[in-house]
Amino acid sequence: MTDTIAAIATGYARTAIGILRISGPEARQVLAKVFTPFAGKTPLLERPAQSLIYGQLHDADGAVLDNCLATFSVAPASYTGEDTAELQCHGSPTMLAAGLEALFAAGARQAKAGEFTRRAFLNGKMDLTQAEAVIDLIDAETVSAAKNAVGQLSGAMGKKIDGIYNQLVDLLAHFHAVLDYPDEDIEPFEAEEIAQSVGKAAQDLAALRATYRRGKQLTQGVPCAIVGRPNAGKSSLLNAILGYDRAIVTDIPGTTRDVIEETVRLGDLTLRLSDTAGLRQSDDPIEQIGVERSRRALEQCDLILAVFDESRPLTPEEREWLPQLSGRAAVVIYNKQDLPPALTAEEKAAIAAVVPVSVSISAAAGTGLAELTEAIRQVVGLSHFDPTAAIIANARQLECVTAARRSLGEGIEALAAGETLDAVSVCLEQAADALLTLTGRRASAEAIDKVFEQFCVGK
Ligand code: GDP
């Protein structure tokens, strides 16, 4: 980190404003070489840090490239923890490229993808979970996902993990005291007391693990299956949702071959809809495969939207598959509310007995969609979601938490089996290691590279 890096932080598209970013020990000198405050202004380097200075960006030959604003932050009070400068220019990709060339001529080199944030991490400005939150924030496709990312950006995960880690380290310190100075007068440990303490840490980790699904729902969308008999209005519902929020529909090949998923946005939720054509019994082998896939999609989804045609009585087939919704996160959608209702109170009661949450809509007219969004938020539990709480954001974090939890479980077993403190402390040390990997305090270079590979240049 002895060299000074520079990049266009705003990409190569034509934009209103484009930002050139510089970080490193030479940032001050690089900025002074390419930027001159307008005449009569206090020289750049005599200004208080972080003030905005109006002036001119010029190339190595002194030719003016742009009138722009410069700001300078002194280490360690900056994003990267190094001396950092930013030039807010007009958003011309051509001029920005020329500006970047001028920065190189002045002594900076091209920053690699994620290098600014990597430096922030290496300088202790953030832990690895916070760096991951930066990616999640940039990639967030819904406001909920963004709010969650900002929550994690504040270090909720790091704080939670540090708490558990410190608890383990305290225990280990005691163990070592006992092991290293057997003759000293240290209270002998009661296995019961240790087991309780380790058990508490294990519980905390288990609770954290349970947040993974929520995090995934926020960042990748809620896996969701639409079910209902033919003509209930499933396709119309999908179209209504699309029209309602002008969502972009994309086809993502699902985990199972040939199953197509559509991603749609409903308010601040992203739904990953699987097409579950048929739930009915069939003797046709080809259709059976489809039915089998539908059943799998139904089993694996986090949310079921069960569409009923309110203008028709229940069919025997519908009565037959209704029990499959029992105990699942599901919303019943009574469609075609614009038509005279034919579903009886008895039929609705039978449905409500299995799925308590329902809304009436008209997919054709596009009415009732706001209520549907609210019902879905309620059922998936996003309406009472706290974005500032620690949430596992990705598979890497899950792996670390799972490994730590497993090691603690082994420690508890070793205690129960009456093994030596040495054996127990090995398990606790492994757990503590997994937690250090999670926050990146003792992560391998490969693990760190993997995180920063996901960044764009300039971040
Ligand atoms: P799917 O087979 O479940 O996908 O059902 P479709 O979405 O294809 O709809 C079946 C029929 O019901 C079509 O003729 C739609 O125009 C009609 N339909 C869908 N929603 C409504 C609605 O809210 N009101 C009325 N009146 N007709 C609807």
Coordinates of C-alpha atoms and ligand atoms in Angstrom, one line a residue:
M1 CA 0.0 0.0 0.0
T2 CA 2.9 2.3 -0.6
D3 CA 1.7 3.4 -4.0
T4 CA -1.1 5.9 -4.8
I5 CA -4.1 4.6 -6.7
A6 CA -6.6 6.4 -8.9
A7 CA -9.8 5.5 -10.7
I8 CA -13.0 6.9 -12.2
A9 CA -15.4 6.1 -9.4
T10 CA -18.5 6.8 -11.5
G11 CA -18.0 4.4 -14.4
Y12 CA -17.8 5.1 -18.1
A13 CA -21.4 6.1 -18.8
R14 CA -22.3 9.7 -19.7
T15 CA -23.5 11.2 -16.4
A16 CA -24.1 14.6 -15.0
I17 CA -21.2 14.4 -12.6
G18 CA -18.2 12.1 -12.8
I19 CA -15.8 11.5 -10.0
L20 CA -12.1 10.8 -10.1
R21 CA -10.7 9.3 -6.9
I22 CA -7.2 9.2 -5.5
S23 CA -5.9 7.4 -2.5
G24 CA -2.4 6.8 -1.0
P25 CA 0.6 8.5 0.5
E26 CA 1.1 10.7 -2.6
A27 CA -2.5 11.7 -3.0
R28 CA -1.7 15.3 -1.9
Q29 CA 1.1 15.8 -4.4
V30 CA -0.9 14.1 -7.3
L31 CA -3.8 16.3 -6.7
A32 CA -1.6 19.4 -6.5
K33 CA -0.1 18.5 -9.9
V34 CA -3.4 18.2 -11.8
F35 CA -5.6 20.7 -10.0
T36 CA -5.3 24.5 -9.6
P37 CA -7.8 26.4 -7.5
F38 CA -9.1 29.5 -9.3
A39 CA -7.0 32.6 -8.9
G40 CA -7.3 34.5 -5.6
K41 CA -8.3 31.3 -3.7
T42 CA -6.2 29.9 -0.9
P43 CA -3.7 27.4 -2.2
L44 CA -5.1 23.9 -2.1
L45 CA -2.9 22.4 0.5
E46 CA -3.4 25.2 3.0
R47 CA -7.1 24.5 3.2
P48 CA -8.8 22.6 6.0
A49 CA -9.4 19.0 5.1
Q50 CA -12.6 18.0 3.5
S51 CA -13.5 21.5 2.2
L52 CA -14.7 21.7 -1.4
I53 CA -12.4 23.8 -3.6
Y54 CA -13.5 25.1 -7.0
G55 CA -10.7 25.1 -9.6
Q56 CA -9.4 23.6 -12.8
L57 CA -8.3 20.1 -13.7
H58 CA -5.4 20.0 -16.3
D59 CA -3.3 17.4 -18.0
A60 CA 0.5 16.9 -17.8
D61 CA 1.1 19.7 -20.3
G62 CA -1.1 22.2 -18.3
A63 CA -4.0 22.1 -20.8
V64 CA -7.3 22.6 -19.0
L65 CA -9.6 19.5 -19.0
D66 CA -12.5 20.7 -16.8
N67 CA -13.7 23.2 -14.2
C68 CA -14.4 21.0 -11.2
L69 CA -14.5 20.7 -7.4
A70 CA -11.8 19.0 -5.4
T71 CA -11.9 17.7 -1.9
F72 CA -9.1 16.3 0.2
S73 CA -9.2 14.1 3.3
V74 CA -6.2 13.6 5.5
A75 CA -5.3 10.1 6.8
P76 CA -6.7 8.4 8.8
A77 CA -10.0 10.3 8.5
S78 CA -11.0 9.1 5.1
Y79 CA -12.8 6.1 3.6
T80 CA -9.6 4.2 2.9
G81 CA -7.8 5.5 6.0
E82 CA -5.2 7.1 3.7
D83 CA -4.8 10.6 2.3
T84 CA -7.6 10.7 -0.2
A85 CA -8.7 13.2 -2.9
E86 CA -11.8 13.4 -5.1
L87 CA -12.4 15.5 -8.1
Q88 CA -16.0 16.1 -9.0
C89 CA -16.0 16.8 -12.7
H90 CA -18.6 17.0 -15.5
G91 CA -19.6 13.5 -16.4
S92 CA -17.9 13.2 -19.8
P93 CA -16.4 9.8 -20.2
T94 CA -13.7 11.2 -22.6
M95 CA -12.7 14.0 -20.3
L96 CA -12.7 11.7 -17.3
A97 CA -10.4 9.3 -19.1
A98 CA -8.1 12.2 -19.9
G99 CA -8.2 13.3 -16.3
L100 CA -7.3 9.8 -15.2
E101 CA -4.3 9.8 -17.6
A102 CA -3.3 13.1 -16.0
L103 CA -3.4 11.4 -12.5
F104 CA -1.2 8.6 -13.8
A105 CA 1.3 11.1 -15.3
A106 CA 1.3 12.8 -11.8
G107 CA 2.4 9.6 -10.1
A108 CA -0.8 7.5 -9.4
R109 CA -1.5 4.1 -10.8
Q110 CA -4.8 2.5 -11.9
A111 CA -6.7 1.1 -8.9
K112 CA -7.8 -2.5 -9.2
A113 CA -11.4 -3.5 -8.6
G114 CA -12.4 -2.9 -5.0
E115 CA -8.9 -1.6 -4.1
F116 CA -10.2 1.5 -2.2
T117 CA -12.4 -0.7 0.0
R118 CA -9.6 -3.3 0.3
R119 CA -7.4 -0.5 1.7
A120 CA -10.1 0.6 4.0
F121 CA -10.3 -3.0 5.3
L122 CA -6.5 -3.4 5.6
N123 CA -6.3 -0.1 7.4
G124 CA -8.9 -1.3 10.0
K125 CA -11.6 1.2 8.8
M126 CA -14.1 -1.7 8.4
D127 CA -14.2 -5.5 8.8
L128 CA -14.9 -8.0 6.1
T129 CA -18.6 -8.1 6.8
Q130 CA -18.8 -4.3 6.3
A131 CA -16.9 -4.6 3.1
E132 CA -19.4 -7.2 1.9
A133 CA -22.2 -4.8 3.0
V134 CA -20.7 -2.2 0.6
I135 CA -21.1 -4.6 -2.3
D136 CA -24.6 -5.5 -1.2
L137 CA -25.5 -1.8 -0.9
I138 CA -24.3 -1.1 -4.5
D139 CA -26.1 -4.2 -5.8
A140 CA -29.3 -3.6 -3.8
E141 CA -32.3 -3.9 -6.0
T142 CA -34.9 -2.9 -3.4
V143 CA -35.1 -0.3 -0.7
S144 CA -35.3 -3.2 1.9
A145 CA -32.1 -4.7 0.6
A146 CA -30.4 -1.3 0.7
K147 CA -31.6 -0.7 4.3
N148 CA -30.3 -4.0 5.3
A149 CA -27.0 -3.4 3.7
V150 CA -26.6 -0.1 5.4
G151 CA -27.5 -1.8 8.7
Q152 CA -24.6 -4.2 8.1
L153 CA -22.4 -1.4 6.9
S154 CA -22.6 0.0 10.4
G155 CA -21.0 -3.2 11.7
A156 CA -23.9 -5.0 13.3
M157 CA -22.4 -8.4 12.4
G158 CA -18.9 -7.5 13.6
K159 CA -20.3 -6.3 17.0
K160 CA -22.3 -9.4 17.4
I161 CA -19.4 -11.7 16.5
D162 CA -16.9 -9.8 18.7
G163 CA -19.3 -10.3 21.6
I164 CA -19.3 -14.1 21.1
Y165 CA -15.6 -14.1 20.4
N166 CA -14.7 -12.3 23.6
Q167 CA -16.8 -14.7 25.6
L168 CA -14.8 -17.6 24.1
V169 CA -11.5 -15.8 24.6
D170 CA -12.4 -15.2 28.3
L171 CA -13.1 -18.9 28.7
L172 CA -9.9 -19.9 26.9
A173 CA -7.9 -17.5 29.1
H174 CA -9.3 -19.3 32.2
F175 CA -8.5 -22.7 30.7
H176 CA -4.9 -21.7 30.0
A177 CA -4.5 -20.3 33.5
V178 CA -5.6 -23.6 34.9
L179 CA -3.5 -25.6 32.4
D180 CA -0.3 -23.5 32.7
Y181 CA -0.3 -23.0 36.5
P182 CA -1.7 -26.1 38.0
D183 CA -0.2 -25.3 41.3
E184 CA -1.7 -21.7 41.5
D185 CA -4.8 -21.4 43.6
I186 CA -7.3 -20.9 40.8
E187 CA -10.9 -21.9 41.4
P188 CA -11.3 -25.3 39.8
F189 CA -13.8 -25.3 36.9
E190 CA -17.1 -26.8 37.2
A191 CA -17.8 -28.6 34.0
E192 CA -21.4 -27.5 34.3
E193 CA -20.5 -23.8 34.4
I194 CA -18.3 -24.1 31.3
A195 CA -20.9 -26.1 29.5
Q196 CA -23.4 -23.3 30.2
S197 CA -21.1 -20.6 28.9
V198 CA -20.2 -22.5 25.8
G199 CA -23.9 -23.4 25.3
K200 CA -24.8 -19.7 25.4
A201 CA -22.3 -18.9 22.7
A202 CA -23.6 -21.8 20.6
Q203 CA -27.1 -20.6 21.0
D204 CA -26.2 -17.1 19.9
L205 CA -24.6 -18.6 16.8
A206 CA -27.6 -20.8 16.1
A207 CA -29.8 -17.7 16.3
L208 CA -27.5 -15.9 13.9
R209 CA -27.6 -18.8 11.5
A210 CA -31.4 -18.4 11.4
T211 CA -31.0 -14.9 9.9
Y212 CA -29.4 -16.3 6.7
R213 CA -32.7 -16.9 5.1
R214 CA -33.9 -13.4 5.8
G215 CA -30.7 -11.9 4.4
K216 CA -31.1 -14.0 1.3
Q217 CA -34.7 -13.0 0.9
L218 CA -33.6 -9.3 1.0
T219 CA -30.7 -9.5 -1.4
Q220 CA -31.8 -12.2 -3.8
G221 CA -35.5 -12.2 -3.4
V222 CA -38.1 -14.4 -1.8
P223 CA -38.4 -17.8 -3.5
C224 CA -42.0 -18.0 -4.2
A225 CA -44.4 -20.4 -6.0
I226 CA -47.7 -19.4 -7.5
V227 CA -50.2 -22.2 -7.4
G228 CA -53.8 -22.5 -8.5
R229 CA -55.9 -24.4 -11.0
P230 CA -55.9 -23.5 -14.6
N231 CA -57.7 -20.2 -15.3
A232 CA -57.6 -19.1 -11.7
G233 CA -55.6 -16.1 -13.0
K234 CA -52.0 -17.0 -12.2
S235 CA -50.6 -15.4 -15.4
S236 CA -52.8 -12.4 -15.0
L237 CA -51.5 -12.0 -11.5
L238 CA -47.9 -12.1 -12.7
N239 CA -48.7 -9.5 -15.4
A240 CA -50.6 -7.3 -12.9
I241 CA -47.5 -7.4 -10.6
L242 CA -45.3 -6.5 -13.5
G243 CA -47.5 -3.6 -14.6
Y244 CA -47.9 -2.4 -11.0
D245 CA -44.3 -1.8 -10.3
R246 CA -42.8 -1.7 -13.8
A247 CA -40.5 -4.4 -12.7
I248 CA -38.0 -5.9 -15.0
V249 CA -38.7 -9.6 -15.7
T250 CA -35.6 -11.7 -16.1
D251 CA -35.4 -15.4 -16.7
I252 CA -33.0 -17.1 -14.3
P253 CA -32.4 -20.8 -14.8
G254 CA -33.3 -22.4 -11.5
T255 CA -31.3 -24.8 -9.5
T256 CA -33.2 -27.6 -11.2
R257 CA -32.7 -28.0 -14.9
D258 CA -35.5 -26.7 -17.0
V259 CA -37.2 -24.9 -14.2
I260 CA -37.5 -21.2 -15.1
E261 CA -37.7 -18.6 -12.5
E262 CA -39.0 -15.1 -13.0
T263 CA -37.8 -12.3 -10.8
V264 CA -40.4 -9.6 -10.1
R265 CA -40.6 -6.7 -7.8
L266 CA -43.5 -6.1 -5.6
G267 CA -43.2 -2.8 -3.7
D268 CA -39.9 -3.1 -1.9
L269 CA -39.8 -6.9 -2.1
T270 CA -38.2 -9.0 -4.8
L271 CA -40.0 -12.2 -5.5
R272 CA -38.4 -15.1 -7.4
L273 CA -41.3 -16.8 -8.9
S274 CA -41.2 -20.4 -9.9
D275 CA -43.6 -21.6 -12.5
T276 CA -45.5 -24.4 -10.8
A277 CA -47.9 -25.4 -13.6
G278 CA -49.6 -28.4 -12.2
L279 CA -50.2 -29.9 -8.8
R280 CA -52.7 -32.4 -10.0
Q281 CA -52.4 -36.2 -10.2
S282 CA -51.6 -37.4 -13.7
D283 CA -51.0 -40.7 -15.4
D284 CA -49.1 -39.1 -18.3
P285 CA -45.4 -39.7 -17.5
I286 CA -44.3 -36.4 -19.1
E287 CA -46.8 -34.5 -17.0
Q288 CA -45.7 -36.4 -14.0
I289 CA -42.2 -35.0 -14.4
G290 CA -43.7 -31.5 -14.5
V291 CA -45.8 -32.3 -11.5
E292 CA -42.8 -33.6 -9.6
R293 CA -40.9 -30.4 -10.4
S294 CA -43.7 -28.3 -9.3
R295 CA -43.9 -30.2 -6.1
R296 CA -40.2 -29.6 -5.5
A297 CA -40.5 -25.9 -6.2
L298 CA -43.4 -25.8 -3.8
E299 CA -41.4 -27.6 -1.1
Q300 CA -38.3 -25.4 -1.5
C301 CA -40.0 -22.0 -1.7
D302 CA -40.3 -19.6 1.2
L303 CA -43.7 -18.3 0.1
I304 CA -46.7 -19.7 -1.7
L305 CA -49.2 -17.5 -3.5
A306 CA -52.4 -19.7 -3.8
V307 CA -54.7 -18.2 -6.4
F308 CA -58.4 -19.0 -6.3
D309 CA -61.1 -17.9 -8.7
E310 CA -63.6 -16.2 -6.4
S311 CA -66.3 -16.4 -9.1
R312 CA -66.3 -20.2 -9.2
P313 CA -66.9 -22.8 -6.6
L314 CA -64.0 -24.9 -5.3
T315 CA -63.1 -27.9 -7.5
P316 CA -62.5 -31.3 -5.9
E317 CA -59.0 -31.0 -7.1
E318 CA -58.5 -27.7 -5.2
R319 CA -59.8 -29.3 -2.1
E320 CA -57.4 -32.1 -2.6
W321 CA -54.2 -30.0 -2.8
L322 CA -55.3 -27.5 -0.1
P323 CA -53.7 -29.6 2.7
Q324 CA -50.3 -29.2 1.0
L325 CA -50.4 -25.5 2.1
S326 CA -50.8 -26.4 5.7
G327 CA -48.1 -24.9 8.0
R328 CA -46.5 -23.0 5.1
A329 CA -45.9 -19.3 4.6
A330 CA -48.7 -18.7 2.2
V331 CA -51.1 -16.0 1.1
V332 CA -54.5 -16.9 -0.4
I333 CA -55.4 -14.7 -3.3
Y334 CA -59.1 -14.5 -4.2
N335 CA -59.0 -13.3 -7.8
K336 CA -61.7 -11.9 -10.0
Q337 CA -63.2 -9.7 -7.3
D338 CA -64.8 -7.7 -10.2
L339 CA -67.1 -10.7 -10.9
P340 CA -70.1 -11.9 -8.8
P341 CA -68.7 -14.1 -6.1
A342 CA -69.5 -17.8 -6.1
L343 CA -67.2 -19.2 -3.4
T344 CA -69.3 -19.9 -0.4
A345 CA -68.6 -18.9 3.2
E346 CA -68.1 -22.6 4.0
E347 CA -65.5 -22.9 1.2
K348 CA -63.7 -19.8 2.4
A349 CA -63.7 -21.1 5.9
A350 CA -62.1 -24.3 4.7
I351 CA -59.4 -22.4 3.0
A352 CA -58.8 -20.0 5.9
A353 CA -58.5 -23.0 8.2
V354 CA -55.3 -24.0 6.2
V355 CA -54.0 -20.5 5.2
P356 CA -55.2 -17.7 7.5
V357 CA -53.9 -14.7 5.4
S358 CA -56.0 -13.8 2.3
V359 CA -56.6 -10.9 0.0
S360 CA -59.2 -10.2 -2.7
I361 CA -57.9 -8.8 -5.9
S362 CA -58.7 -8.4 -9.5
A363 CA -55.7 -9.3 -11.5
A364 CA -57.4 -8.1 -14.7
A365 CA -58.2 -4.7 -13.2
G366 CA -55.0 -4.5 -11.2
T367 CA -56.9 -3.8 -7.9
G368 CA -55.8 -5.1 -4.5
L369 CA -52.1 -5.2 -5.2
A370 CA -51.1 -2.9 -2.4
E371 CA -53.0 -5.1 0.1
L372 CA -51.3 -8.1 -1.5
T373 CA -47.8 -6.5 -1.0
E374 CA -48.7 -5.9 2.7
A375 CA -50.0 -9.4 3.2
I376 CA -46.8 -10.8 1.7
R377 CA -44.6 -8.6 3.9
Q378 CA -46.5 -9.9 6.9
V379 CA -46.3 -13.5 6.0
V380 CA -42.6 -13.5 5.2
G381 CA -42.0 -11.4 8.3
L382 CA -40.4 -8.4 6.6
S383 CA -42.9 -5.9 8.1
H384 CA -41.2 -6.3 11.5
F385 CA -37.7 -6.6 10.2
D386 CA -34.9 -4.7 12.0
P387 CA -32.3 -3.6 9.4
T388 CA -29.9 -2.7 12.2
A389 CA -29.7 -6.2 13.6
A390 CA -26.9 -8.6 12.6
I391 CA -28.0 -10.6 9.5
I392 CA -25.9 -13.2 7.7
A393 CA -25.5 -11.7 4.3
N394 CA -23.9 -14.5 2.2
A395 CA -22.7 -18.1 2.0
R396 CA -19.2 -17.2 3.2
Q397 CA -20.5 -15.7 6.5
L398 CA -22.9 -18.7 6.9
E399 CA -20.0 -21.1 6.5
C400 CA -18.0 -19.4 9.2
V401 CA -20.9 -19.2 11.6
T402 CA -21.7 -22.9 10.9
A403 CA -18.1 -24.0 11.5
A404 CA -17.9 -22.0 14.8
R405 CA -21.2 -23.5 15.9
R406 CA -20.1 -27.0 15.0
S407 CA -16.8 -26.6 17.0
L408 CA -18.7 -25.4 20.0
G409 CA -21.0 -28.4 19.8
E410 CA -17.9 -30.7 19.8
G411 CA -16.6 -28.8 22.8
I412 CA -19.8 -29.4 24.7
E413 CA -19.7 -33.1 23.8
A414 CA -16.1 -33.3 24.9
L415 CA -17.1 -31.7 28.3
A416 CA -20.0 -34.1 28.7
A417 CA -17.7 -37.1 27.9
G418 CA -15.4 -35.9 30.7
E419 CA -12.4 -35.2 28.4
T420 CA -9.5 -33.0 29.4
L421 CA -9.6 -29.2 29.4
D422 CA -7.0 -29.4 26.6
A423 CA -9.4 -31.2 24.3
V424 CA -12.2 -28.8 25.1
S425 CA -10.0 -25.8 24.5
V426 CA -9.0 -27.1 21.1
C427 CA -12.7 -27.0 20.1
L428 CA -13.1 -23.5 21.5
E429 CA -10.0 -22.3 19.7
Q430 CA -11.4 -23.6 16.4
A431 CA -14.6 -21.8 17.0
A432 CA -12.8 -18.6 17.8
D433 CA -10.7 -19.0 14.6
A434 CA -13.9 -19.3 12.5
L435 CA -15.2 -16.1 14.0
L436 CA -12.0 -14.3 13.2
T437 CA -12.3 -15.5 9.6
L438 CA -15.8 -14.2 9.5
T439 CA -14.8 -10.6 10.4
G440 CA -11.6 -11.0 8.4
R441 CA -9.3 -10.4 11.3
R442 CA -7.5 -13.6 10.5
A443 CA -8.8 -14.5 7.1
S444 CA -6.6 -16.1 4.4
A445 CA -5.4 -14.0 1.5
E446 CA -7.6 -16.1 -0.8
A447 CA -10.7 -15.5 1.3
I448 CA -10.0 -11.8 1.3
D449 CA -9.3 -11.8 -2.5
K450 CA -12.6 -13.6 -3.1
V451 CA -14.6 -10.8 -1.3
F452 CA -12.9 -8.0 -3.2
E453 CA -13.1 -9.7 -6.6
Q454 CA -16.8 -8.9 -6.5
F455 CA -16.2 -5.1 -6.4
C456 CA -16.2 -2.7 -9.3
V457 CA -13.3 -0.5 -10.1
G458 CA -13.3 2.8 -8.2
K459 CA -15.0 1.4 -5.1
Ligands
GDP1 P1 -54.0 -19.0 -15.3 O1 -54.4 -20.2 -16.2 O2 -54.2 -19.3 -13.9 O3 -52.6 -18.5 -15.6 O4 -55.1 -17.9 -15.6 P2 -55.0 -16.6 -16.6 O5 -54.2 -15.5 -16.0 O6 -54.6 -17.1 -18.0 O7 -56.5 -16.2 -16.6 C1 -57.6 -17.0 -17.0 C2 -58.7 -16.2 -17.5 O8 -59.3 -15.4 -16.5 C3 -58.4 -15.2 -18.6 O9 -59.4 -15.2 -19.5 C4 -58.2 -13.9 -17.9 O10 -58.6 -12.8 -18.7 C5 -59.3 -14.1 -16.8 N1 -59.0 -13.3 -15.6 C6 -57.9 -13.2 -14.9 N2 -58.0 -12.4 -13.9 C7 -59.2 -11.9 -13.9 C8 -59.9 -10.9 -13.1 O11 -59.4 -10.3 -12.1 N3 -61.2 -10.6 -13.5 C9 -61.8 -11.2 -14.6 N4 -63.0 -10.8 -14.8 N5 -61.2 -12.1 -15.4 C10 -59.9 -12.4 -15.0

